[in-house]
Coordinates of C-alpha atoms and ligand atoms in Angstrom, one line a residue:
M1 CA 13.2 0.7 -26.1
R2 CA 9.5 0.0 -25.9
A3 CA 8.3 -1.2 -22.5
M4 CA 5.0 -1.8 -20.8
V5 CA 4.4 0.6 -17.9
Y6 CA 1.8 0.7 -15.1
R7 CA -0.2 3.9 -14.9
G8 CA -2.7 3.0 -12.2
P9 CA -5.2 0.3 -11.5
G10 CA -6.6 -1.1 -14.8
R11 CA -4.3 1.1 -16.8
V12 CA -1.1 0.0 -18.6
R13 CA 0.5 1.4 -21.7
I14 CA 3.6 1.2 -23.8
E15 CA 6.3 3.9 -23.3
E16 CA 9.8 4.6 -24.5
K17 CA 12.4 3.8 -21.8
D18 CA 16.2 3.6 -21.8
I19 CA 17.6 0.2 -22.5
P20 CA 18.7 -1.1 -19.1
K21 CA 22.4 -0.9 -18.3
I22 CA 24.8 -3.3 -16.5
E23 CA 24.7 -2.1 -12.9
H24 CA 26.8 -4.9 -11.3
P25 CA 29.5 -7.2 -12.7
N26 CA 27.2 -10.2 -12.5
D27 CA 24.3 -8.6 -14.5
A28 CA 23.3 -9.5 -18.0
I29 CA 21.0 -7.5 -20.3
V30 CA 18.6 -9.8 -22.2
R31 CA 16.8 -8.8 -25.4
V32 CA 13.3 -10.3 -24.8
T33 CA 12.0 -12.4 -27.7
C34 CA 8.9 -13.8 -25.9
A35 CA 7.1 -12.9 -22.6
A36 CA 3.8 -13.7 -21.0
I37 CA 1.1 -12.2 -18.8
C38 CA 0.6 -14.2 -15.6
G39 CA -2.4 -14.4 -13.3
S40 CA 0.0 -12.7 -10.8
D41 CA 0.3 -9.7 -13.0
L42 CA -3.5 -9.3 -12.7
H43 CA -3.1 -8.7 -8.9
L44 CA -0.8 -5.8 -9.8
Y45 CA -3.0 -4.6 -12.6
H46 CA -5.9 -4.5 -10.2
G47 CA -3.9 -2.5 -7.7
M48 CA -3.8 -5.3 -5.1
M49 CA -0.1 -5.3 -4.3
P50 CA 1.4 -2.6 -2.0
D51 CA 4.2 -0.3 -3.2
L52 CA 3.4 -0.7 -6.8
R53 CA 4.7 2.5 -8.5
V54 CA 3.5 4.3 -11.6
G55 CA 6.1 3.7 -14.3
H56 CA 7.0 0.2 -13.2
T57 CA 7.4 -2.4 -16.0
F58 CA 5.8 -5.8 -15.2
G59 CA 6.7 -9.2 -16.6
H60 CA 8.3 -12.1 -14.8
E61 CA 7.8 -14.7 -17.5
F62 CA 10.2 -14.1 -20.4
V63 CA 12.9 -15.7 -22.6
G64 CA 15.3 -13.9 -24.9
V65 CA 18.8 -13.5 -26.2
V66 CA 21.7 -12.3 -24.1
H67 CA 22.6 -8.8 -25.4
E68 CA 25.4 -7.8 -22.9
V69 CA 27.1 -9.3 -19.9
G70 CA 28.9 -7.8 -16.9
S71 CA 32.6 -8.5 -16.3
S72 CA 32.1 -11.3 -13.8
V73 CA 29.6 -13.3 -15.8
E74 CA 31.0 -16.8 -16.7
N75 CA 28.1 -18.9 -17.8
L76 CA 26.5 -16.7 -20.4
K77 CA 27.7 -14.7 -23.4
P78 CA 26.1 -12.4 -25.9
G79 CA 24.0 -14.3 -28.4
D80 CA 23.0 -17.1 -26.0
R81 CA 19.2 -17.9 -25.9
V82 CA 18.2 -18.0 -22.3
I83 CA 15.3 -19.0 -20.1
V84 CA 15.0 -16.8 -17.0
P85 CA 13.2 -18.0 -13.8
F86 CA 10.7 -15.5 -12.3
N87 CA 12.6 -15.5 -9.0
I88 CA 15.7 -13.4 -8.7
C89 CA 18.2 -15.2 -6.5
C90 CA 21.8 -14.8 -5.3
G91 CA 22.6 -18.6 -5.3
S92 CA 24.6 -18.4 -2.1
C93 CA 22.5 -17.2 0.9
F94 CA 21.1 -19.5 3.6
F95 CA 17.9 -19.9 1.6
C96 CA 19.4 -20.4 -1.9
A97 CA 21.8 -22.9 -0.4
R98 CA 18.7 -25.0 0.5
G99 CA 17.1 -24.6 -2.9
L100 CA 14.6 -22.0 -1.7
Y101 CA 15.2 -19.8 -4.7
G102 CA 11.9 -18.0 -4.1
N103 CA 13.1 -16.9 -0.7
C104 CA 16.5 -15.4 -1.4
H105 CA 17.7 -13.2 1.4
N106 CA 20.0 -10.9 -0.8
V107 CA 17.8 -9.6 -3.6
N108 CA 15.1 -7.6 -1.9
P109 CA 16.0 -4.9 0.5
N110 CA 12.3 -3.9 1.0
A111 CA 11.0 -7.0 2.7
T112 CA 12.0 -10.0 4.8
A113 CA 9.0 -12.1 3.8
V114 CA 9.2 -12.1 0.0
G115 CA 12.2 -12.5 -2.3
G116 CA 13.0 -10.7 -5.5
I117 CA 10.6 -11.0 -8.5
Y118 CA 11.0 -9.3 -11.9
G119 CA 8.4 -6.7 -12.5
Y120 CA 6.5 -7.3 -9.3
S121 CA 6.4 -3.9 -7.5
H122 CA 8.9 -2.5 -4.9
T123 CA 7.5 -4.9 -2.4
C124 CA 9.3 -7.6 -4.4
G125 CA 12.5 -5.6 -5.0
G126 CA 11.5 -3.0 -7.5
Y127 CA 13.1 -4.8 -10.5
D128 CA 11.7 -3.8 -13.9
G129 CA 10.3 -6.8 -15.7
G130 CA 10.4 -8.4 -19.1
Q131 CA 7.3 -7.1 -20.8
A132 CA 9.7 -4.9 -22.7
E133 CA 12.3 -5.2 -25.4
Y134 CA 15.2 -5.5 -22.9
V135 CA 15.5 -6.4 -19.3
R136 CA 18.3 -6.4 -16.7
V137 CA 18.9 -9.8 -15.3
P138 CA 20.9 -9.7 -12.0
F139 CA 22.9 -12.7 -10.8
A140 CA 23.1 -13.8 -14.4
D141 CA 25.3 -16.8 -13.5
V142 CA 22.6 -18.1 -11.1
G143 CA 19.1 -17.8 -12.5
P144 CA 19.1 -18.1 -16.3
T145 CA 20.0 -21.3 -18.2
I146 CA 20.7 -21.6 -21.9
I147 CA 17.6 -23.0 -23.7
P148 CA 18.5 -26.5 -25.0
E149 CA 18.5 -26.9 -28.8
W150 CA 15.5 -29.2 -28.8
M151 CA 13.3 -26.9 -26.7
E152 CA 10.8 -24.6 -28.4
E153 CA 10.6 -21.0 -27.3
E154 CA 6.9 -21.1 -26.3
D155 CA 7.6 -24.2 -24.1
A156 CA 10.6 -22.3 -22.6
V157 CA 8.5 -19.3 -21.7
M158 CA 5.9 -21.5 -19.9
L159 CA 8.8 -23.0 -17.9
T160 CA 9.7 -19.6 -16.4
D161 CA 6.7 -19.8 -14.0
A162 CA 3.3 -21.3 -14.9
C163 CA 4.3 -24.9 -15.5
P164 CA 6.9 -25.2 -12.7
T165 CA 4.5 -23.4 -10.3
G166 CA 1.6 -25.8 -11.1
Y167 CA 4.0 -28.8 -10.7
F168 CA 5.1 -27.3 -7.4
G169 CA 1.5 -26.9 -6.2
A170 CA 1.1 -30.7 -6.8
Q171 CA 4.4 -31.3 -5.0
L172 CA 3.3 -29.3 -2.0
G173 CA 0.2 -31.5 -1.8
E174 CA 2.5 -34.5 -1.3
I175 CA 0.2 -36.7 -3.4
R176 CA 0.2 -40.4 -2.7
E177 CA -0.8 -43.2 -5.1
G178 CA -4.6 -43.2 -5.6
D179 CA -5.3 -39.9 -3.9
V180 CA -8.3 -37.8 -4.7
V181 CA -6.8 -34.4 -5.7
A182 CA -9.0 -31.2 -6.0
V183 CA -7.4 -28.3 -7.7
F184 CA -9.1 -24.9 -7.2
G185 CA -8.5 -22.5 -10.1
A186 CA -8.4 -23.5 -13.8
G187 CA -5.9 -20.8 -14.9
P188 CA -2.5 -21.9 -16.3
V189 CA -1.2 -22.6 -12.8
G190 CA -4.2 -24.8 -11.8
L191 CA -4.2 -26.6 -15.2
F192 CA -0.5 -27.5 -14.8
A193 CA -1.2 -28.6 -11.2
A194 CA -4.0 -30.9 -12.4
K195 CA -1.8 -32.4 -15.1
S196 CA 1.1 -32.8 -12.7
A197 CA -1.1 -34.5 -10.1
W198 CA -1.5 -37.5 -12.5
L199 CA 2.3 -37.7 -12.8
M200 CA 2.5 -38.0 -9.0
G201 CA 0.0 -40.9 -8.9
A202 CA -3.3 -39.3 -8.2
G203 CA -6.3 -41.6 -8.6
R204 CA -8.8 -38.8 -9.3
V205 CA -8.2 -35.2 -10.3
I206 CA -11.1 -32.6 -9.9
V207 CA -10.7 -29.0 -11.1
V208 CA -13.0 -26.3 -9.6
D209 CA -13.6 -22.9 -11.3
H210 CA -16.6 -20.8 -12.4
I211 CA -15.5 -20.1 -16.0
D212 CA -16.9 -22.8 -18.3
Y213 CA -14.4 -22.5 -21.1
R214 CA -11.6 -23.0 -18.6
L215 CA -13.2 -26.0 -17.1
E216 CA -13.7 -27.4 -20.7
F217 CA -10.0 -26.8 -21.2
A218 CA -9.2 -28.6 -17.9
R219 CA -11.1 -31.7 -19.1
R220 CA -9.3 -31.7 -22.4
F221 CA -5.8 -30.7 -21.4
A222 CA -5.6 -32.2 -17.9
H223 CA -8.1 -35.1 -18.3
A224 CA -9.7 -33.8 -15.1
E225 CA -13.3 -34.1 -13.8
T226 CA -14.6 -30.5 -13.4
V227 CA -17.1 -28.6 -11.4
N228 CA -18.4 -25.1 -11.8
F229 CA -18.8 -23.8 -8.2
T230 CA -21.7 -21.5 -9.2
Q231 CA -23.7 -24.4 -10.5
V232 CA -23.7 -26.4 -7.3
N233 CA -25.4 -25.5 -4.1
D234 CA -22.3 -25.6 -2.0
I235 CA -18.9 -26.6 -3.4
V236 CA -17.7 -28.0 -0.1
Q237 CA -20.8 -30.2 0.3
W238 CA -20.4 -31.3 -3.4
M239 CA -16.8 -32.3 -2.6
K240 CA -17.8 -34.3 0.4
E241 CA -20.6 -36.1 -1.5
T242 CA -18.2 -37.1 -4.2
T243 CA -15.6 -38.5 -1.7
E244 CA -17.9 -40.7 0.4
F245 CA -18.2 -37.8 2.9
L246 CA -14.5 -37.9 3.8
G247 CA -13.2 -35.0 1.7
A248 CA -10.4 -34.9 -0.9
D249 CA -7.0 -36.3 0.2
V250 CA -5.2 -33.3 -1.3
C251 CA -6.5 -29.8 -2.2
I252 CA -4.4 -27.4 -4.3
E253 CA -5.1 -23.6 -4.1
A254 CA -4.3 -22.0 -7.5
V255 CA -6.5 -19.0 -7.3
G256 CA -4.9 -16.5 -4.9
A257 CA -5.9 -13.0 -3.7
E258 CA -8.8 -12.3 -6.0
A259 CA -10.8 -15.4 -5.4
D260 CA -14.5 -15.0 -6.2
G261 CA -17.4 -16.9 -4.6
A262 CA -18.1 -14.8 -1.5
F263 CA -19.2 -11.2 -1.7
F264 CA -18.0 -10.2 1.8
Q265 CA -14.5 -11.5 1.1
H266 CA -14.4 -9.8 -2.3
V267 CA -15.4 -6.4 -0.9
T268 CA -13.1 -6.5 2.1
S269 CA -10.1 -7.5 0.0
A270 CA -10.4 -6.2 -3.6
K271 CA -12.4 -3.0 -2.7
L272 CA -11.6 -2.0 0.9
K273 CA -8.1 -3.6 1.0
L274 CA -8.7 -4.8 4.6
Q275 CA -7.3 -8.2 3.7
G276 CA -4.1 -9.2 1.9
G277 CA -6.4 -11.1 -0.4
S278 CA -9.7 -13.0 -0.5
P279 CA -9.2 -16.4 1.1
V280 CA -12.4 -17.9 -0.4
A281 CA -10.6 -20.6 -2.4
L282 CA -8.2 -21.3 0.4
N283 CA -11.0 -21.7 2.9
W284 CA -12.8 -24.1 0.4
C285 CA -9.6 -26.1 0.3
I286 CA -9.5 -26.3 4.1
D287 CA -13.2 -27.3 4.2
S288 CA -13.0 -29.7 1.3
V289 CA -9.9 -31.7 2.2
R290 CA -10.3 -34.7 4.5
K291 CA -9.1 -34.7 8.1
G292 CA -5.3 -35.2 8.2
G293 CA -5.1 -34.2 4.5
N294 CA -2.8 -31.9 2.7
V295 CA -3.3 -28.4 1.2
G296 CA -0.8 -27.0 -1.2
V297 CA -1.1 -23.2 -1.7
V298 CA 0.5 -21.5 -4.8
G299 CA -2.1 -18.8 -5.2
A300 CA -0.5 -15.5 -4.3
F301 CA -1.6 -13.3 -1.4
G302 CA -0.4 -9.8 -0.3
P303 CA 1.4 -9.2 2.9
L304 CA -1.6 -8.3 5.0
F305 CA -3.5 -10.9 7.0
S306 CA -6.5 -12.7 5.4
A307 CA -9.5 -14.3 7.1
V308 CA -8.4 -17.9 6.8
K309 CA -10.3 -20.6 8.7
F310 CA -7.3 -21.6 10.8
G311 CA -9.3 -23.2 13.6
D312 CA -10.7 -25.7 11.1
A313 CA -7.3 -26.4 9.7
M314 CA -5.9 -27.0 13.2
N315 CA -8.7 -29.2 14.4
K316 CA -8.7 -31.3 11.2
G317 CA -4.9 -31.8 11.5
L318 CA -4.2 -30.5 8.1
T319 CA -0.8 -30.0 6.6
I320 CA -0.7 -26.7 4.7
R321 CA 2.3 -25.9 2.6
A322 CA 2.8 -22.7 0.6
N323 CA 5.5 -20.8 -1.2
Q324 CA 6.6 -18.9 -4.2
C325 CA 7.8 -21.6 -6.6
P326 CA 11.6 -22.2 -6.6
V327 CA 11.6 -22.4 -10.4
K328 CA 15.2 -23.3 -11.0
R329 CA 14.8 -26.4 -8.7
Q330 CA 12.0 -27.7 -10.9
W331 CA 13.9 -27.5 -14.2
P332 CA 15.9 -30.7 -14.3
R333 CA 12.8 -32.9 -14.0
L334 CA 10.5 -30.6 -16.1
F335 CA 13.1 -30.4 -18.9
E336 CA 13.1 -34.2 -19.0
H337 CA 9.3 -34.3 -19.1
V338 CA 9.2 -31.8 -21.9
K339 CA 11.9 -33.5 -23.8
N340 CA 10.2 -36.9 -23.5
G341 CA 6.8 -35.4 -24.5
V342 CA 5.2 -36.1 -21.1
L343 CA 4.4 -32.3 -20.9
K344 CA 3.9 -29.8 -23.6
P345 CA 3.7 -26.5 -21.7
S346 CA 2.9 -24.4 -24.7
E347 CA -0.5 -26.1 -25.0
V348 CA -2.0 -23.5 -22.7
V349 CA -1.0 -20.6 -24.9
T350 CA -4.1 -19.1 -26.5
H351 CA -3.0 -15.6 -27.6
R352 CA 0.1 -14.1 -29.2
I353 CA 0.0 -10.3 -28.8
P354 CA 2.5 -7.7 -30.0
L355 CA 4.1 -5.8 -27.2
D356 CA 2.7 -2.6 -28.6
E357 CA -0.8 -4.0 -28.0
I358 CA -0.2 -5.2 -24.5
A359 CA -3.1 -3.2 -23.0
E360 CA -5.4 -5.5 -25.0
G361 CA -3.6 -8.5 -23.6
Y362 CA -4.3 -7.3 -20.0
H363 CA -7.9 -6.6 -20.9
L364 CA -8.4 -10.1 -22.3
M365 CA -6.6 -11.9 -19.5
S366 CA -8.3 -9.8 -16.7
N367 CA -11.8 -10.3 -18.1
K368 CA -11.2 -13.8 -19.3
L369 CA -12.4 -13.0 -22.8
D370 CA -12.0 -14.8 -26.1
G371 CA -11.2 -18.2 -24.5
C372 CA -8.0 -16.7 -22.9
I373 CA -5.9 -19.0 -20.9
K374 CA -2.4 -17.7 -21.5
P375 CA -1.4 -14.7 -23.6
L376 CA 2.1 -14.4 -24.9
I377 CA 3.6 -10.9 -25.5
I378 CA 5.9 -10.6 -28.5
P379 CA 8.2 -7.6 -28.9
T380 CA 7.7 -7.3 -32.6
S381 CA 10.8 -5.2 -33.4
T382 CA 13.0 -8.2 -32.3
H383 CA 11.3 -10.6 -34.7
Ligands
NAD1 N1 3.4 -19.3 -5.9 C1 3.9 -18.9 -7.1 O1 5.1 -19.1 -7.3 C2 3.0 -18.4 -8.1 C3 3.5 -18.4 -9.4 C4 2.6 -18.0 -10.5 C5 1.3 -17.6 -10.1 N2 0.9 -17.6 -8.8 C6 -0.5 -17.3 -8.4 O2 -1.3 -18.4 -8.8 C7 -2.6 -17.9 -9.0 C8 -3.2 -18.4 -10.3 O3 -2.4 -17.9 -11.4 P1 -3.0 -18.1 -12.9 O4 -2.0 -17.5 -13.8 O5 -3.4 -19.5 -13.1 O6 -4.2 -17.1 -12.8 P2 -5.6 -16.9 -13.5 O7 -6.2 -15.6 -13.2 O8 -5.5 -17.2 -15.0 O9 -6.5 -18.1 -12.9 C9 -7.2 -18.0 -11.7 C10 -8.5 -18.8 -11.8 O10 -9.1 -18.9 -10.6 C11 -10.5 -18.9 -10.8 N3 -11.3 -18.6 -9.6 C12 -11.6 -17.4 -9.0 N4 -12.2 -17.6 -7.8 C13 -12.2 -19.0 -7.6 C14 -12.7 -19.8 -6.5 N5 -13.2 -19.3 -5.4 N6 -12.5 -21.2 -6.6 C15 -11.9 -21.7 -7.8 N7 -11.5 -21.0 -8.8 C16 -11.6 -19.6 -8.7 C17 -10.7 -17.8 -11.9 O11 -11.9 -17.9 -12.5 C18 -9.5 -18.2 -12.8 O12 -9.9 -19.1 -13.8 C19 -2.5 -16.4 -8.9 O13 -2.8 -16.0 -7.6 C20 -1.1 -16.1 -9.1 O14 -0.6 -14.9 -8.5 C21 1.7 -18.0 -7.8
ZN2 ZN1 3.6 -15.5 -12.3
ZN3 ZN1 20.0 -16.1 -2.1

């Protein structure tokens, strides 16, 4: 089969790999019909995640058709169209039992901190991902769900990560009616967080980024106010001024490890790898939220420490909540929103790229070219 493989920082290409095999009775093999590149994949692409090995296939956002199932699989059969959450989870450990599907204790022998994620390095379990023609799906009775008849494929693929994660970011902020919500990052995750904030009763939604076409998208798609942080003197000061000098009630961090905006943070994280990620946007959240306010963090950081302004968070009495999104837990409500037309997740899709040209997709997404918000990857031989 054709599969994307990592060759080193900034280098990916398509190679021929064996079609994955059933390794455990509860595995399924899924033929991928549509995948996507996530902002998280860029952290891999830029060599920011530890224990990322040459030859690894990325891709944790994919939908497809069940090709083969192991002997104990009961909920799926060959031919079923399935949506697969980005988290791999066992469904029965302490954490899964509490709905913490991003924190499963049984799927990642390499770490106690992070669960299993498709195509996300050996730090996240070493599972090959879905930017390929086929992918092995462990715990096939737990994660995947059959795509409802009424759901379109491009909406389904956005429900594997970007849309539920944005919604989750807004949930972590515990938004109350009338709240001023500031979302840092106008990528797919931040855009969905901004849109979700309205569903949770926000009174104002402000999106912060430095890429104008993305801010323009945020105004149109999420009906948000926007600010380009390079065009104001000091984004924290700006945020205070627009909130009667109190600060936002809720800040959502949807940027993660590669946040721009401070040279020192960039060099110490991206270049020297002295930090698990640049906490620029996280620190702006801490500084921009009002005392006693909430910060929801869905931006991804590596396992090392980062220079977070914890003293300010402590002295302001902030509540900071963070996690990998437990995607499966979000589905019942999000499926309803999609069915009723409240959300149309595929609206963020800007590019549809054949699998064979995936290197171009990474180039576009990484450099934010050609108005790119979300590129889909289509294994052409399956269409
Ligand atoms: N927690 C989870 O479960 C989960 C799931 C998916 C993605 N993520 C993470 O969410 C983050 C966003 O993902 P995405 O797909 O939207 O990525 P993306 O790369 O498309 O978007 C990130 C945006 O942040 C902007 N940005 C950079 N520095 C900034 C700053 N200091 N302030 C404000 N904006 C800034 C960039 O210009 C870009 O538009 C990534 O870190 C990704 O790894 C987490
Ligand atoms: Zn992702
Ligand atoms: Zn589990």
